Structures are given as C-alpha cells and as structure tokens.
PDB file of C-alpha atoms in Angstrom:
ATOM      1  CA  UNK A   1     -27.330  12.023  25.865  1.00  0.00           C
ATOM      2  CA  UNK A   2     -29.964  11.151  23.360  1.00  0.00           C
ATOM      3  CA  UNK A   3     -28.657   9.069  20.372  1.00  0.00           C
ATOM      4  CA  UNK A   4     -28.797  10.163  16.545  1.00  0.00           C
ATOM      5  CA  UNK A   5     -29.064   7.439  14.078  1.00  0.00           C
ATOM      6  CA  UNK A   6     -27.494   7.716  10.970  1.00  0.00           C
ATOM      7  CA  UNK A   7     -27.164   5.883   8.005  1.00  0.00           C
ATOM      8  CA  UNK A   8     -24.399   5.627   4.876  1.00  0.00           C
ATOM      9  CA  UNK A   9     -25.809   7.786   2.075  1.00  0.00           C
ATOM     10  CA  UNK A  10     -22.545   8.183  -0.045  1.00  0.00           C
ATOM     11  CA  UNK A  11     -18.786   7.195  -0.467  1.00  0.00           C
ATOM     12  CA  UNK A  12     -16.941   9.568  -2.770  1.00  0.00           C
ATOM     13  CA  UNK A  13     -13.442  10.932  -3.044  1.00  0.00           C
ATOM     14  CA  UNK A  14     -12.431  13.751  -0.629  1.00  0.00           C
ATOM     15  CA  UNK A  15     -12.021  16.997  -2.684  1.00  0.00           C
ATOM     16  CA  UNK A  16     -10.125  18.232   0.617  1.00  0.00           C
ATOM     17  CA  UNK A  17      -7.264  15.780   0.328  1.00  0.00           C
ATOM     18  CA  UNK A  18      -5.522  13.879  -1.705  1.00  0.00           C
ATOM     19  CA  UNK A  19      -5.992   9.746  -2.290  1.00  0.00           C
ATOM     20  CA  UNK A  20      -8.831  10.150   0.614  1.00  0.00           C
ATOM     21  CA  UNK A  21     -12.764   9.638   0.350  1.00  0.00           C
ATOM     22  CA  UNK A  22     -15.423  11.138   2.542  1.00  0.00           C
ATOM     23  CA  UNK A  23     -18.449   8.932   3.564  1.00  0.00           C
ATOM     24  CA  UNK A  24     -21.559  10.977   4.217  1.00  0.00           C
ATOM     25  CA  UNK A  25     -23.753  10.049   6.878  1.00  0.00           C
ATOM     26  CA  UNK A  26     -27.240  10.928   7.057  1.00  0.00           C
ATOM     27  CA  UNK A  27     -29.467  11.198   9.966  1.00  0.00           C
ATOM     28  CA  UNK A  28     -32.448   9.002   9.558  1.00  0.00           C
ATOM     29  CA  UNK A  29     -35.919  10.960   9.334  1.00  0.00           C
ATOM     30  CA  UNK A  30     -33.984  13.814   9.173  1.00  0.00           C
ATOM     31  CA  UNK A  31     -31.648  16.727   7.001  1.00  0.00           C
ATOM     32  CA  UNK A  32     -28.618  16.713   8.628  1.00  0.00           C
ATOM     33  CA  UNK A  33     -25.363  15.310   6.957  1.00  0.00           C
ATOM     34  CA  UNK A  34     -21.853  14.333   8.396  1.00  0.00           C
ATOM     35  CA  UNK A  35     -19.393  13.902   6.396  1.00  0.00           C
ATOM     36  CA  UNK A  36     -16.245  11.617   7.398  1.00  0.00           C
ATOM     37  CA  UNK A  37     -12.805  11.737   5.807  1.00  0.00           C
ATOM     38  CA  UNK A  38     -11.252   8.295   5.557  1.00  0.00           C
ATOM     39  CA  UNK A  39      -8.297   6.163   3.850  1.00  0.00           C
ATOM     40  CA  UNK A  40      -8.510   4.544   0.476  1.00  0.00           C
ATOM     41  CA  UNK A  41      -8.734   1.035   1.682  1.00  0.00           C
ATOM     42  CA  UNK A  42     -11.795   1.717   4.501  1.00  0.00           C
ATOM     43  CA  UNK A  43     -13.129   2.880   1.465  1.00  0.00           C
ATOM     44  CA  UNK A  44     -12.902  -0.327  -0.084  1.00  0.00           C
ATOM     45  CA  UNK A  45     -14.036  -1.966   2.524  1.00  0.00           C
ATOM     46  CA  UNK A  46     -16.824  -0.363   2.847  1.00  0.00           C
ATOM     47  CA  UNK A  47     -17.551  -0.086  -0.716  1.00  0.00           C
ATOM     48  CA  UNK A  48     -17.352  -3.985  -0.928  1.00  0.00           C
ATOM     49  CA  UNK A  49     -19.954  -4.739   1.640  1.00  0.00           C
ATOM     50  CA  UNK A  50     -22.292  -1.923   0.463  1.00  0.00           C
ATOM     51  CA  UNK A  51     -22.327  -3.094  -2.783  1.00  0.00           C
ATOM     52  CA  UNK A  52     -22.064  -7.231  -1.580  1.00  0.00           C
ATOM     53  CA  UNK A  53     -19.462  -8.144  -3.541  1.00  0.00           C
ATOM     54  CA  UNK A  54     -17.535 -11.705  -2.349  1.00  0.00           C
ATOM     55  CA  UNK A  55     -14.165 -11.527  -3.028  1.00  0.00           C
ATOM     56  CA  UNK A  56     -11.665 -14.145  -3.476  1.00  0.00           C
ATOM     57  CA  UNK A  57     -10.587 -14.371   0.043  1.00  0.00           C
ATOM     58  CA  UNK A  58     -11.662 -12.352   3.045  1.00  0.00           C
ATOM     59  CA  UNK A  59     -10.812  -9.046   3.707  1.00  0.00           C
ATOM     60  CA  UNK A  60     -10.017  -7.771   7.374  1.00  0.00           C
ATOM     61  CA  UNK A  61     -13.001  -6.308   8.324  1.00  0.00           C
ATOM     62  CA  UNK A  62     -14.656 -10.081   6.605  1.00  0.00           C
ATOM     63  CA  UNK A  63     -12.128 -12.013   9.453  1.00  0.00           C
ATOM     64  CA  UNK A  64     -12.964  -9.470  12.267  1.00  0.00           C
ATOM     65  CA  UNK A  65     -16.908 -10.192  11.394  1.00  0.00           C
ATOM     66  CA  UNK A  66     -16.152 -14.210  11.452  1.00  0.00           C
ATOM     67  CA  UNK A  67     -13.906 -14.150  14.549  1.00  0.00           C
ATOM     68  CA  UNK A  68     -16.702 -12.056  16.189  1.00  0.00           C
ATOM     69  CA  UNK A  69     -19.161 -15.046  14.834  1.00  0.00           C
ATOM     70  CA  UNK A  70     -16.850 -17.747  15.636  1.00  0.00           C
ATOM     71  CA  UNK A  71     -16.795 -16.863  19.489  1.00  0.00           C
ATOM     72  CA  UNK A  72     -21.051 -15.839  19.591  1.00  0.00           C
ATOM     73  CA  UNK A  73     -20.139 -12.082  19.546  1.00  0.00           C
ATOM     74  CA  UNK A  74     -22.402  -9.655  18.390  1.00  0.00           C
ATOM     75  CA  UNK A  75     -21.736  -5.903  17.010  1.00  0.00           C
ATOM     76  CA  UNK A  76     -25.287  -4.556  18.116  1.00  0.00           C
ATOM     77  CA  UNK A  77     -24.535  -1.047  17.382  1.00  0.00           C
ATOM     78  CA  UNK A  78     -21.714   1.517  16.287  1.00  0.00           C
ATOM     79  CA  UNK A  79     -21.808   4.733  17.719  1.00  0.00           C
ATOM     80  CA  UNK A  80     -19.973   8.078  17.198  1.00  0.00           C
ATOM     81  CA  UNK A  81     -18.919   9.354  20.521  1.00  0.00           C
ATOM     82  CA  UNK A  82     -16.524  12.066  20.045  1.00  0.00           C
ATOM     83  CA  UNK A  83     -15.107  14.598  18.092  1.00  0.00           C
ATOM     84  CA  UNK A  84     -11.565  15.933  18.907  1.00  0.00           C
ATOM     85  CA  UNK A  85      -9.459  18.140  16.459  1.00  0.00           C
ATOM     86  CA  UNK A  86     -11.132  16.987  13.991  1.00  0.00           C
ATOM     87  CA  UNK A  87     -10.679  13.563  14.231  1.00  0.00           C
ATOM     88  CA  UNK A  88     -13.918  11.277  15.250  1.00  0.00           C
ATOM     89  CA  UNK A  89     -13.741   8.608  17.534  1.00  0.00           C
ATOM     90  CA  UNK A  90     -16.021   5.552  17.635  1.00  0.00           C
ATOM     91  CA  UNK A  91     -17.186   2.320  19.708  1.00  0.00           C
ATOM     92  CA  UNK A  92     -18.336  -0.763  19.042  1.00  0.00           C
ATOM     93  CA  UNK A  93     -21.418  -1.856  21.328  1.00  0.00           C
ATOM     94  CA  UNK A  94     -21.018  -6.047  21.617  1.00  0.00           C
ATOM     95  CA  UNK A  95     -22.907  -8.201  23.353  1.00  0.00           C
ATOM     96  CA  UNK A  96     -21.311 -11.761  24.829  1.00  0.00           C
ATOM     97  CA  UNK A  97     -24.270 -13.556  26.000  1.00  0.00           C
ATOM     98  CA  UNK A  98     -25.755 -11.524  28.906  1.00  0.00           C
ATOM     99  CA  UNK A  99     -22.535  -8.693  28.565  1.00  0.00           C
ATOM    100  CA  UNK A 100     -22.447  -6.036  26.826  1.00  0.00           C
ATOM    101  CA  UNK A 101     -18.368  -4.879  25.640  1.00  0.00           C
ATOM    102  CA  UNK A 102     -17.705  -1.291  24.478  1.00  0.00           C
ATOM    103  CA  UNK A 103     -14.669  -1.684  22.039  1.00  0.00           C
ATOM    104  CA  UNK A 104     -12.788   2.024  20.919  1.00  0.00           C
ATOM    105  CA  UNK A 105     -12.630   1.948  17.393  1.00  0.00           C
ATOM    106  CA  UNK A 106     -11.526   4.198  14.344  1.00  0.00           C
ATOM    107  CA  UNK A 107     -14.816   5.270  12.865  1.00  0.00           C
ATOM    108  CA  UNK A 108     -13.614   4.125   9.465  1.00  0.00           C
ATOM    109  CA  UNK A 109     -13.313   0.221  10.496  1.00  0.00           C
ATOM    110  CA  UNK A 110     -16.488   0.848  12.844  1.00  0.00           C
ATOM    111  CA  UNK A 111     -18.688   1.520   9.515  1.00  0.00           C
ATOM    112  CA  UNK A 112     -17.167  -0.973   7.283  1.00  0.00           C
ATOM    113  CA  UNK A 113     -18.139  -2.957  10.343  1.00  0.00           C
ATOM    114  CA  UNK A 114     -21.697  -1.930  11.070  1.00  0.00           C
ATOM    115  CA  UNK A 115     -22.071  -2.677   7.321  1.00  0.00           C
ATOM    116  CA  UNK A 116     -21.421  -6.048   7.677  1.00  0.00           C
ATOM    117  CA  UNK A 117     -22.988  -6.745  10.381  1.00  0.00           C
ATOM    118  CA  UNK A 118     -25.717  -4.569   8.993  1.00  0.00           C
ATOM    119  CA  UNK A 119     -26.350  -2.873  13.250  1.00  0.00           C
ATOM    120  CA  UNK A 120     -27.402   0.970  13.814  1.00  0.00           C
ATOM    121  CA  UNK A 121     -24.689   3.891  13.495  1.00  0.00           C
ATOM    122  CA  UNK A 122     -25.615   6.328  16.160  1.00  0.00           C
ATOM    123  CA  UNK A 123     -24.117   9.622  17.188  1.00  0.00           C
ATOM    124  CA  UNK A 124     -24.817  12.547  19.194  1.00  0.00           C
ATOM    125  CA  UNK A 125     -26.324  16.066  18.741  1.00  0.00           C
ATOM    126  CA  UNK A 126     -23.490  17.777  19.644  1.00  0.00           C
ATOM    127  CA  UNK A 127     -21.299  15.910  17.348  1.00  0.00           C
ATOM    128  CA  UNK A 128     -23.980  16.511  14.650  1.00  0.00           C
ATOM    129  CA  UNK A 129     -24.146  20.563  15.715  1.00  0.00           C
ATOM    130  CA  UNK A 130     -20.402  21.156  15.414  1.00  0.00           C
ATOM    131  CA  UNK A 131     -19.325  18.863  12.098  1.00  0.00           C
ATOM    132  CA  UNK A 132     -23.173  18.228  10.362  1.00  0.00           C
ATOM    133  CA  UNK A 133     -24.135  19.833   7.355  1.00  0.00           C
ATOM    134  CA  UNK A 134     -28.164  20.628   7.384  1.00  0.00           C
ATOM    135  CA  UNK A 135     -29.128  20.788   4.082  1.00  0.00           C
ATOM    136  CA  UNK A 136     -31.404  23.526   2.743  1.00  0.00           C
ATOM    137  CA  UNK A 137     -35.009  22.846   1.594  1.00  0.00           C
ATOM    138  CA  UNK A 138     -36.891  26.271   1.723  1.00  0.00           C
ATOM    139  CA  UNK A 139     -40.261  24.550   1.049  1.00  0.00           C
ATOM    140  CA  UNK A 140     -40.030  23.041   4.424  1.00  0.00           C
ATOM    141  CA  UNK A 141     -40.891  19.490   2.584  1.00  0.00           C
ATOM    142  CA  UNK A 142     -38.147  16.850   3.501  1.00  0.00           C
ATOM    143  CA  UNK A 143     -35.594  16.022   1.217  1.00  0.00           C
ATOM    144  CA  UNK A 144     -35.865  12.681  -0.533  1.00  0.00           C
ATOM    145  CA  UNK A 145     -32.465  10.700   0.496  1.00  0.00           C
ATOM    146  CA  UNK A 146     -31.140   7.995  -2.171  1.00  0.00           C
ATOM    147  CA  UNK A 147     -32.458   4.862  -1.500  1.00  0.00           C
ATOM    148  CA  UNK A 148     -29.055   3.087  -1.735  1.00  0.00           C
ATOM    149  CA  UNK A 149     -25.603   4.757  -1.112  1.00  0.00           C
ATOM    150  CA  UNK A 150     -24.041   6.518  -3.775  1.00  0.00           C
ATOM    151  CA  UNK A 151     -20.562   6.046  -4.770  1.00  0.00           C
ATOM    152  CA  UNK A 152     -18.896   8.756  -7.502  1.00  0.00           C
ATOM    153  CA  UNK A 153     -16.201   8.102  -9.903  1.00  0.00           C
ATOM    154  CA  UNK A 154     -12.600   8.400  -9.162  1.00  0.00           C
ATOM    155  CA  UNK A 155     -12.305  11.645 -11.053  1.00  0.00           C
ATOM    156  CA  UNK A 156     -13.636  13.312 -14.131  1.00  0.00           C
ATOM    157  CA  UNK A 157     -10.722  12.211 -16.045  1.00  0.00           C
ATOM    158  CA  UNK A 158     -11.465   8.792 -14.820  1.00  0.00           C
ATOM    159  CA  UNK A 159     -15.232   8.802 -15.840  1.00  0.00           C
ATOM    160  CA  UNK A 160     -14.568   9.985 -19.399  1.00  0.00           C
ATOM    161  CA  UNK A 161     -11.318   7.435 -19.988  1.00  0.00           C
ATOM    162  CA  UNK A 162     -14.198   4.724 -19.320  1.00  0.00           C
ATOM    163  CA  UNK A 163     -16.835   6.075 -21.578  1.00  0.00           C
ATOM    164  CA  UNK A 164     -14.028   5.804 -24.223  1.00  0.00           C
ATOM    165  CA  UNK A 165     -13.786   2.174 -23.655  1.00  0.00           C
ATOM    166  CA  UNK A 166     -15.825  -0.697 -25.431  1.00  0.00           C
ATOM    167  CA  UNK A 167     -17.679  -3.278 -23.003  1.00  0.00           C
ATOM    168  CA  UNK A 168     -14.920  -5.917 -24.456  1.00  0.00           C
ATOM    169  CA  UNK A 169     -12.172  -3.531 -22.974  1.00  0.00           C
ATOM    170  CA  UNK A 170     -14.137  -2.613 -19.941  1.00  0.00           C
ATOM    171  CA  UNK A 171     -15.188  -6.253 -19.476  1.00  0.00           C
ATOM    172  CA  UNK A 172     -11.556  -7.053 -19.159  1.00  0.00           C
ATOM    173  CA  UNK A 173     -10.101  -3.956 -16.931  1.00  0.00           C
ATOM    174  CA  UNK A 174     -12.742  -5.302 -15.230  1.00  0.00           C
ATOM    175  CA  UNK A 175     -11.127  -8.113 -14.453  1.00  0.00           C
ATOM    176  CA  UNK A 176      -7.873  -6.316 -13.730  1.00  0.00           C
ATOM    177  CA  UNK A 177      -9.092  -4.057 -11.044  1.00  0.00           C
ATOM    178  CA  UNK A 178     -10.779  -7.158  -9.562  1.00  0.00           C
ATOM    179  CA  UNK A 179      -7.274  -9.279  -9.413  1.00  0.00           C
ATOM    180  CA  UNK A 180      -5.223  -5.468  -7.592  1.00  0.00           C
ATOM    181  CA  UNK A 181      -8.812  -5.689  -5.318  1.00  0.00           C
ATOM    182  CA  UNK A 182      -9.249  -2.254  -6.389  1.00  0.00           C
ATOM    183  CA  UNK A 183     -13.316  -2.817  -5.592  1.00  0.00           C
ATOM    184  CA  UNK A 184     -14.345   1.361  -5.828  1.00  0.00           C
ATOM    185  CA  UNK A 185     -12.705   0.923  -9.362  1.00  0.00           C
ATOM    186  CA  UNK A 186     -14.295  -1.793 -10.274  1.00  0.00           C
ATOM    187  CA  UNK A 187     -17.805  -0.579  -8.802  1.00  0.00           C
ATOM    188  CA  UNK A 188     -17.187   2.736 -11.324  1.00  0.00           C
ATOM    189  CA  UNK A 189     -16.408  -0.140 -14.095  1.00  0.00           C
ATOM    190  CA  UNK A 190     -19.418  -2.282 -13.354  1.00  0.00           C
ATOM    191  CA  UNK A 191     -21.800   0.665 -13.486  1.00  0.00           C
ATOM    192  CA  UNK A 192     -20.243   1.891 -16.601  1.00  0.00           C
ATOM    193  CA  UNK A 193     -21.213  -1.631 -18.151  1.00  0.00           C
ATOM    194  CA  UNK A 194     -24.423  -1.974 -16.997  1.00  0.00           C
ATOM    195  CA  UNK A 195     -25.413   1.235 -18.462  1.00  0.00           C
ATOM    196  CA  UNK A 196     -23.941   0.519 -21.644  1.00  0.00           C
ATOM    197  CA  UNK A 197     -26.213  -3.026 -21.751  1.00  0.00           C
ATOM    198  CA  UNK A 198     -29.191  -0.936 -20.632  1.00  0.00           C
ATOM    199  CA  UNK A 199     -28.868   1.210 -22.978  1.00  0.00           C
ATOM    200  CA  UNK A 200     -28.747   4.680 -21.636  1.00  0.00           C
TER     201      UNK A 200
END
C-alpha cells in the first residue's frame, strides 16, 4: 500500500472527552486532516519537543530517544498502520546498522517520538478515508497550512484568567507550571507574555 505522509499541524484539547487533547495531522501537499485523541501527558510530551523546550531532567520519550542513540539506533520513520474500533495503532521503523526493526507502538508515544527524532509520520489511504477530515475549499486553491503547529489554550476560562494577570504574576505562574512540568500550561503562559511585550 502506498504511504501518506503527514505532518503535526495542531495539539489542542479534545472537546469529545474530558482531560484529553486531539493532535491533528495533516497530509503533506494535501487537504486531508486526522485527528488523534490522546492522554494529557503525550500531550506534553509532544508539546515539549514541538516547542524545544529543555527541561530539568529528561522526560521518557527524552530517555527512549538517548537509549535509542546510546546503542546506534535510528527511528527512520513512524507510520500509522491500523485503525481498529477506533483506536490507531502505530510502528516504529528502526534501523540497526544494515537491519531494519519494526517496533508496535501507541501512536501517541510514536509522535512524541518522530518529533524528536524529527523522521516522517506516514499512514495509509484507507486509514485516511475512514477517520480523515478533507477540508472544504470551493475555489479549488489549496489551503494554506500553519507553518508551525498550533497549540490552543486550556479553555476559555483559562485564556481570560491569564489576560487578567500582570506579566509580574504571569512571569511567576510561569515558573510554577514549569516546577508541576505542566509544559501545555506553560506554552499558553509564555505566549500570553510574549504578546503582552510585543505589544498586541
């Protein structure tokens, strides 16, 4: 079967369920969208190598990537495979040397993953046909696709308790959120700073 790439265009909350985010996946060169359900902290840990922040000590998907490293094993590509009930279900495509490993993977860790390692997310059309999302453009022009992932605020309530805040109080929840590791918060936080500095 002919493989789709795909790459991360946004990590938001899930309005479907509770404490969950969706990442949306976007085919490359083309309309289609997939969105993924997946826990808080794969969000996280996605979130924190999207956005390349270092924290204080390495997070699991970090000590996967530098066990991988330590023994000369390389993540080359993460593909989709299948789509069961709902749930997907992923591998990892490594290469030891002159083998090549297929590794069955939750899709969540897969992408936070591929991120690091910054390889190819592939999937297939059928996969694409039954859970994609193609999204309408009547002029027949393509869509322009953000040129780095979007990540939304934790809620509306959430947005507007920031925009209350001064930078001195942000600048120190800040801090806070960073200390719990509570990275999406602290991306929300950051932006919310930055804007205030630029002033917009």
């Amino acid at each position: 079967m002919r493989k789709i790439e795909l790459e991360i265009v946004a990590l938001s909350h899930s309005i479907t369920q509770t404490h969950s985010y969706a990442v949306v996946l976007g085919e490359v060169n083309g309309l289609r969208r997939l969105p993924i359900v997946i826990g808080g902290f794969e969000a996280q840990a996605i979130a924190v190598a999207l956005e390349k922040m270092q924290p204080s000590r390495p997070l699991t998907h970090d000590l996967m990537k530098n066990f991988m490293n330590a023994f000369n094993i390389e993540l080359s590509e993460v593909v989709i495979s299948n789509l069961q009930e709902g749930i997907f279900y992923s591998k990892l495509i490594c290469h030891n040397n002159d083998e090549t490993i297929e590794i069955d993977s939750r899709t969540s860790d897969a992408l936070a993953l591929a991120v690091r390692f910054g390889c190819p997310i592939y999937t297939y059309e059928n996969i694409l046909n039954s859970a994609g999302i193609l999204l309408d453009d009547p002029t027949g022009k393509k869509v322009n696709k953000p040129t780095t992932p979007t990540i939304s605020e934790h809620e509306k309530g959430a947005e507007d308790d920031l925009k209350a805040m001064s930078v001195e109080e942000l600048s120190t929840l800040l801090q806070d959120v960073l200390e719990q590791e509570d990275y999406i918060r602290a991306i929300a936080i950051r932006d919310e700073i930055n804007s205030r500095k630029a002033g917009r």
